[in-house]
Amino acid sequence: RGSAVSDFDRDGRWDLVVGRHGRMTRLYRNRSGKRGVQVGLVGADGNQAGVGARIGLRGGGVMGPIRFISGGSGDGGQDTVRPILYCDQPIDELWVKWPNGVETLTSVPASVISILVGEKGEIVEIVR
């Protein structure tokens, strides 16, 4: 048995896949959850995923939940290095505290579902 959470259909919502020994794997698409923005980091050589960074979205002066980018979650598991983040207000910017302590703010364009940001706060890739 095993399960994984990811945005399998790229709609800005977490979906769930469940595998069971000897049975068909099932994908449960999230059709009613709040949409978010998938955030990925491009860090320095040797830490290209930005493991150790803290990230959060701001909107209307309000900070959404802050996530920690980790390199493992125990027992052979691995959390995603590109989580989906939410904010209750329309999103203005992405805050990142990089593993080296440097903080960056990146303006997030409207209607973005995925953004990839470099160490200087520059947008590397964007998907609408």
Short mmCIF file of C-alpha atoms in Angstrom, two decimals:
data_model
loop_
_atom_site.label_atom_id
_atom_site.label_comp_id
_atom_site.label_asym_id
_atom_site.label_seq_id
_atom_site.Cartn_x
_atom_site.Cartn_y
_atom_site.Cartn_z
CA ARG A 1 0.00 0.00 0.00
CA GLY A 2 1.06 3.53 -0.59
CA SER A 3 -0.24 6.97 -1.37
CA ALA A 4 1.04 10.22 -2.81
CA VAL A 5 -0.32 13.73 -3.02
CA SER A 6 0.43 15.92 -6.02
CA ASP A 7 -1.29 18.14 -8.55
CA PHE A 8 -1.63 15.37 -11.12
CA ASP A 9 -3.98 17.30 -13.43
CA ARG A 10 -2.21 20.68 -13.00
CA ASP A 11 -5.27 22.61 -11.90
CA GLY A 12 -3.75 24.16 -8.75
CA ARG A 13 -5.34 21.64 -6.35
CA TRP A 14 -3.78 18.66 -4.54
CA ASP A 15 -4.93 15.25 -5.85
CA LEU A 16 -4.43 11.84 -4.23
CA VAL A 17 -3.17 8.59 -5.76
CA VAL A 18 -3.49 5.35 -3.78
CA GLY A 19 -1.82 2.08 -4.66
CA ARG A 20 -2.85 -1.22 -3.09
CA HIS A 21 -1.01 -4.52 -3.40
CA GLY A 22 -2.63 -6.69 -6.05
CA ARG A 23 -5.26 -4.10 -6.91
CA MET A 24 -5.66 -1.27 -9.37
CA THR A 25 -4.05 2.05 -8.48
CA ARG A 26 -6.65 4.79 -7.97
CA LEU A 27 -6.39 8.52 -8.60
CA TYR A 28 -8.74 10.79 -6.68
CA ARG A 29 -8.95 14.19 -8.38
CA ASN A 30 -9.67 17.18 -6.18
CA ARG A 31 -12.40 19.10 -7.97
CA SER A 32 -13.71 21.33 -5.18
CA GLY A 33 -10.70 22.43 -3.11
CA LYS A 34 -9.26 25.91 -3.10
CA ARG A 35 -6.89 26.61 -6.00
CA GLY A 36 -3.35 27.61 -5.18
CA VAL A 37 -0.02 28.35 -6.80
CA GLN A 38 2.63 25.67 -7.15
CA VAL A 39 5.99 27.13 -6.14
CA GLY A 40 9.39 25.79 -7.09
CA LEU A 41 12.82 27.17 -6.26
CA VAL A 42 16.05 27.17 -8.25
CA GLY A 43 18.85 27.22 -5.71
CA ALA A 44 22.62 27.11 -5.86
CA ASP A 45 24.64 24.20 -7.20
CA GLY A 46 24.46 21.36 -4.72
CA ASN A 47 21.00 22.47 -3.56
CA GLN A 48 19.09 23.16 -6.74
CA ALA A 49 15.65 22.57 -5.15
CA GLY A 50 16.26 25.07 -2.34
CA VAL A 51 16.01 22.48 0.44
CA GLY A 52 15.94 24.32 3.77
CA ALA A 53 14.08 27.36 2.42
CA ARG A 54 10.84 28.74 3.84
CA ILE A 55 8.24 30.06 1.40
CA GLY A 56 4.91 31.85 1.60
CA LEU A 57 2.51 33.91 -0.49
CA ARG A 58 1.33 37.41 0.44
CA GLY A 59 -1.85 39.09 -0.67
CA GLY A 60 -3.34 42.38 0.47
CA GLY A 61 -0.69 42.63 3.20
CA VAL A 62 -1.67 39.20 4.58
CA MET A 63 0.80 36.28 4.64
CA GLY A 64 -0.57 32.84 3.84
CA PRO A 65 0.79 29.68 5.46
CA ILE A 66 4.57 29.29 5.35
CA ARG A 67 5.99 26.03 4.06
CA PHE A 68 9.41 24.48 4.65
CA ILE A 69 11.19 22.80 1.73
CA SER A 70 12.60 19.55 3.12
CA GLY A 71 14.89 16.91 1.68
CA GLY A 72 13.08 13.89 3.09
CA SER A 73 10.23 12.92 5.34
CA GLY A 74 11.49 9.66 6.81
CA ASP A 75 11.05 5.97 6.06
CA GLY A 76 12.07 6.39 2.42
CA GLY A 77 9.42 9.05 1.80
CA GLN A 78 9.90 12.42 0.20
CA ASP A 79 7.72 15.51 0.45
CA THR A 80 7.41 17.56 -2.69
CA VAL A 81 9.96 20.31 -3.30
CA ARG A 82 7.26 22.19 -5.26
CA PRO A 83 4.32 22.61 -2.88
CA ILE A 84 1.04 24.32 -3.70
CA LEU A 85 0.58 27.45 -1.58
CA TYR A 86 -2.57 29.40 -0.78
CA CYS A 87 -3.47 32.85 0.44
CA ASP A 88 -6.95 34.06 1.41
CA GLN A 89 -6.37 37.33 -0.46
CA PRO A 90 -5.51 37.84 -4.15
CA ILE A 91 -1.80 37.00 -4.39
CA ASP A 92 0.70 39.85 -4.78
CA GLU A 93 4.09 38.33 -4.04
CA LEU A 94 6.12 35.30 -3.04
CA TRP A 95 8.33 35.53 0.06
CA VAL A 96 11.34 33.20 0.30
CA LYS A 97 13.83 32.85 3.12
CA TRP A 98 16.64 30.89 1.47
CA PRO A 99 18.80 28.38 3.37
CA ASN A 100 21.62 30.95 3.52
CA GLY A 101 19.32 33.42 5.35
CA VAL A 102 18.75 35.78 2.40
CA GLU A 103 15.12 36.85 1.94
CA THR A 104 13.58 37.65 -1.45
CA LEU A 105 10.20 39.02 -2.54
CA THR A 106 8.94 38.24 -6.04
CA SER A 107 5.89 39.85 -7.62
CA VAL A 108 3.46 37.15 -8.75
CA PRO A 109 1.48 37.97 -11.91
CA ALA A 110 -2.29 37.38 -11.90
CA SER A 111 -3.78 33.99 -12.81
CA VAL A 112 -0.55 32.03 -12.24
CA ILE A 113 -0.86 28.34 -11.38
CA SER A 114 2.87 27.56 -11.21
CA ILE A 115 5.98 29.67 -10.66
CA LEU A 116 9.67 28.81 -10.49
CA VAL A 117 11.90 31.39 -8.77
CA GLY A 118 15.68 31.80 -8.58
CA GLU A 119 17.86 32.84 -5.63
CA LYS A 120 17.75 36.52 -6.53
CA GLY A 121 13.95 36.52 -6.64
CA GLU A 122 13.85 36.37 -10.43
CA ILE A 123 11.10 34.43 -12.20
CA VAL A 124 12.65 31.48 -14.02
CA GLU A 125 9.42 29.95 -15.32
CA ILE A 126 5.73 30.71 -15.08
CA VAL A 127 2.60 28.76 -16.06
CA ARG A 128 -0.83 30.40 -16.34
#
